[in-house]
Each structure stands twice: as C-alpha cells, then as structure tokens.
C-alpha cells in the first residue's frame, strides 16, 4: 500500500509514496531470489568477526606476561597469533564484503529495472498531473541515494551489527560484570537512535519532495524559456526558482543540524560505557577475580565497540535517507501495478471503464464508445465521444487547440485510459496491434540500424532498407558516414527534425501495426520538411487503418473522412469536400487555414 499522493507547492499531485510496511515487503521480494548469496555472505562475515575477536584476549595475554615478568621468548606465540588473526580476518572479511556487495548490486539492478519498466507504463495523464520534476527526482536522486546506501552502508552495517553482537558475547565470557558495565551505555544510545529516527524520516521525505519541486520549476523555466522571455517573466520565474531552492537548502541545513546533535549524544554514551568498564575492571582486579590482562581485554573490547556502534548508529542517517528514497521508488512501482480507478463524472453515474478489447472485424477496426476523460476533478477534456473507424480507413482528427484531439489519440492508441467509456481496438497476428507516432520523436543513442530494430528486433538489413525506402528516407540514410552503422542520437550524428520523424515512420512500417495513430507527426518540420513528411506518412499508412491528428489541413484533404472536435465533443464528421461546403466548424477552420497559406507576406 501507498500513502496518498502528496502535493508540492507547484500545485502538482505528486506520485505516491509507499508506506514503511510496503517498502519492507518490496525489499524482501527483491532479495528473495538471492537468499543463498545473502546467507553465504553473512556466514563468512560472522566467521571473520569471530576471528577478529581473538585480538583482545591475545593482547591481554601479552599484558599478563609483561606484568608477571616472564622471559621475552614467551611473547613469540602471542605475536604469531596476532599476525595469523590479522591475515585470516582480512581474507574472510574481504570475501564476505564482496558477497554482500554483489548482493546489493544485484538487488539494486533489479530495483532499477523494475522501476524503469513500471515508470514507462504509467498512465500519461498521471505523469502530467505529477509533473516531470517529481519523476525526474525519483529516477535520479532517489535511485542514487539507494545505490549509495547499497554500496557503502549495507556492507558496513552488516559488519558493524555482527561485531557488536559478538563483542558483547565475548565480554560476557570474560566476566558477565564487564558486560553489565558496558550495557550502561545502551540506554543513551537507544534514546539517541529513537530521537534521531523520529525526526529523520519525515525530514528526509520532505527534503526529497522539495528537491522534486525545485527540479520541476527548473524544467518548466528552461523548457519554456522562449515564452518566459517573450512575456518578460524572467524575474518571476527566477524568484520562484530561488524560493524553492531556499526551501531545499533550509531542509538540508536542518538535516545537518540533526546529524550534529546525533553525534554529540553518541559521544556521551561512549564516555559512560568506557568509564563503567574501567571502574569494573579496577574493582575486579583488586578483588583478584580477574587478571590485569583480562581487565585490559575487557577495556579493549569496549573500546573496539566505538567503531561499529557509531557506524551502525551513524548509518541510520544513510538508512533513513535511503528508506525515504526507496519508499518513493516503490510508490511508483505499486502505482503501475494497481491502475487508478476513474472518478465518476459529477451529476451522472459513470459507466464502467473496461479494458481495451481486440477484434478482427473487417467492418469496424476501431470503435470508441461514449469515451469521456478528465485530467482531474473539474477538468474535463472529452465528453462522451463515440467514433468508428472502418478497416483500412484513414480518419483525420481536426479542431482548435485544446479541443481534446491529442487526448483522444492517446486513448485510441492505448497509451492513456479513458475516465469512462470503452475502446475496441484491432486484433493483430503479430506482437503489435497499435503504434502511436507523435511530434516529439526521440532518436535513441546507437547505430541507425539499432534505432530501427527497436520496432522489430529480428529485422534484417534488407528489411530496414525496405522500411526506409517506403518513407523516402533510404537515400539520406545510405549517405550517412557509415550507412546503417552510423551512430545517431546523443553524441552521434545529429538528425534534423524531419529525418528524425522519418525514422519514427520507418519504425512504424517495421512494426506493421493494424492501426496507426499519428499525433501531429509533421508539426515539428518547416514548410518544405512538412511536405516531405506528409508524403512519408501517407506511404507509411498505406494499407492500414489510421487516425491522424492533423496539424496541417492538407492531411485532412487526403483523409477518407474528417472528424471535427470542439470542446471535447464531436461536432462534425464526413469527407473533406462535404464538410468544406457545409459552412460549419470545419469550413471555418478551412477558410482560416487556407487564407493563411495564400496571404501575401507583408512588405
């Protein structure tokens, strides 16, 4: 289970955070496949720690030899034992920590893979409500925090806890009164840990939320830099960024002060415990109950606890921070596993939203039945839209900005679930039945061939060339420095927007879906590039059912049918010529668009 989604000061509904119980359950699930490795590593660390505990009795033996005035030759065996203990402990500790580190890295890799897989399957509207900053903070800062804890805190914590338990047992073997004296430090340490944990978890969770809000503000400011400058909003956005940065810094300073107080209380516990052991040793030696060497060993045992006790308690800092990050990651994976239930439309009983169905009907390839959608309470985008696409039909979706075209396209493509209503999509003999191509095309880092094979991994080079040729991209592809082997994407050969879009259309051809959805797929190119892309899109859509969100009405002219959306409702549907002559909403759009195309430029 997860806690309700928090709301940042950006107004975004942040992604949920898992409860502590759910986080622990998720961690157990991640570790379960490697239980053997965990047990082996733990067993080796136990052996290494037990061997290391022989150092103090051997040093105590040396003290007794010196105190009794024995010959120097009697020191040979203890010194040899110290060397042997050091070698054996070093080797076993290295082996044990290596296995624990391997366990941690394996679990971390599994967590990352699961998070990325689930994050990619999150509903688009849910991500839009949360904002890019929240997800970015989780996939960067939270993953990094958990990784740091796994690589450093986990092995050190395991070794420290074992050292504490075995050292206390060794004190009891020397004399139980030494153990009782050492335990006087425990109440102070427990109170310190409780004081810290009660404050740290909330503080670190707030800190991660503040960092997410800060990143969201920076993304919005940088992404909309042109608009910000155009409206002279630089000062306002700078102040907002500074305000959220100040909040993040304030929370960071509070965490620093918390850690300083934590250290101070730990030092008090150390002084109490060491004083108690030394006093106990003095009385026991005076009464002849133990030798000076045994009292020395007891004091050394307690002194050796300083490192592991402090490390274990100090690592609570890393553990709390990592726990907060892990809870945020698990919250995302749980959200993907349990899709959100749509909220009923106010004033009306909401029909049940059923999963997308598949059909092989040749009459109706796609049927949208009374689909409504809202991105939040009071923010309806679509209102009971019904639409049917026949097999092989090309339908152009047009309307003014904000009419709901892209939302309907994503719902038909299955990328987004409707709030209410149903969508019947086409069946496919292959793995892909629907492909969505938008104006925001990403060129993945790798060779051009690898980028294309994302759509069909088993495609041959001949298949790739055929797909490129279909969308009129083969000439420039073969003209690249290394042809299909040319590295593109970040750090590689740069593709302009038109070529990147042709690459996406070639992937569509390779995927060979029954239904293709194009959401303004030619909008990013200039006028000349748009003509090329429209030709490429027409070739890519040949022989398949298509829904095209038309950025340019030339696409509507070429479509079999035009559907006009207005304020989230279908207001017109029919062939281009019929709607153009009907003097309705489409005719008004056509006159405005065609007039802008023929208007002479100003002198």
Coordinates of C-alpha atoms in Angstrom, one line a residue, residues 37 40-49 51-52 85-103 151 155-156 158-159 162:
X37 CA 24.1 -15.4 -1.6
X40 CA 26.7 -17.2 2.5
X41 CA 28.0 -13.6 2.8
X42 CA 26.5 -13.3 6.2
X43 CA 28.1 -16.5 7.4
X44 CA 31.6 -15.5 6.1
X45 CA 31.3 -12.2 7.9
X46 CA 30.3 -13.9 11.2
X47 CA 33.5 -16.1 10.9
X48 CA 35.6 -13.0 10.1
X49 CA 34.3 -11.1 13.0
X51 CA 38.3 -14.5 14.3
X52 CA 38.9 -10.7 14.9
X85 CA 44.5 -13.4 13.1
X86 CA 45.1 -10.3 11.0
X87 CA 45.7 -12.4 7.8
X88 CA 42.7 -14.7 8.3
X89 CA 40.4 -11.8 9.3
X90 CA 41.5 -9.7 6.3
X91 CA 40.9 -12.5 3.8
X92 CA 37.5 -13.6 5.2
X93 CA 36.3 -10.0 5.6
X94 CA 37.1 -9.2 2.0
X95 CA 35.3 -12.3 0.8
X96 CA 32.3 -11.7 3.0
X97 CA 32.0 -8.0 2.0
X98 CA 32.4 -8.9 -1.7
X99 CA 29.5 -11.2 -1.5
X100 CA 27.4 -8.7 0.4
X101 CA 28.3 -6.0 -2.2
X102 CA 27.4 -8.4 -5.0
X103 CA 24.0 -9.0 -3.3
X151 CA 27.3 0.2 -2.0
X155 CA 28.1 -3.9 3.9
X156 CA 29.3 -1.7 6.7
X158 CA 26.2 -5.9 8.3
X159 CA 29.7 -6.0 9.6
X162 CA 27.8 -8.6 13.8

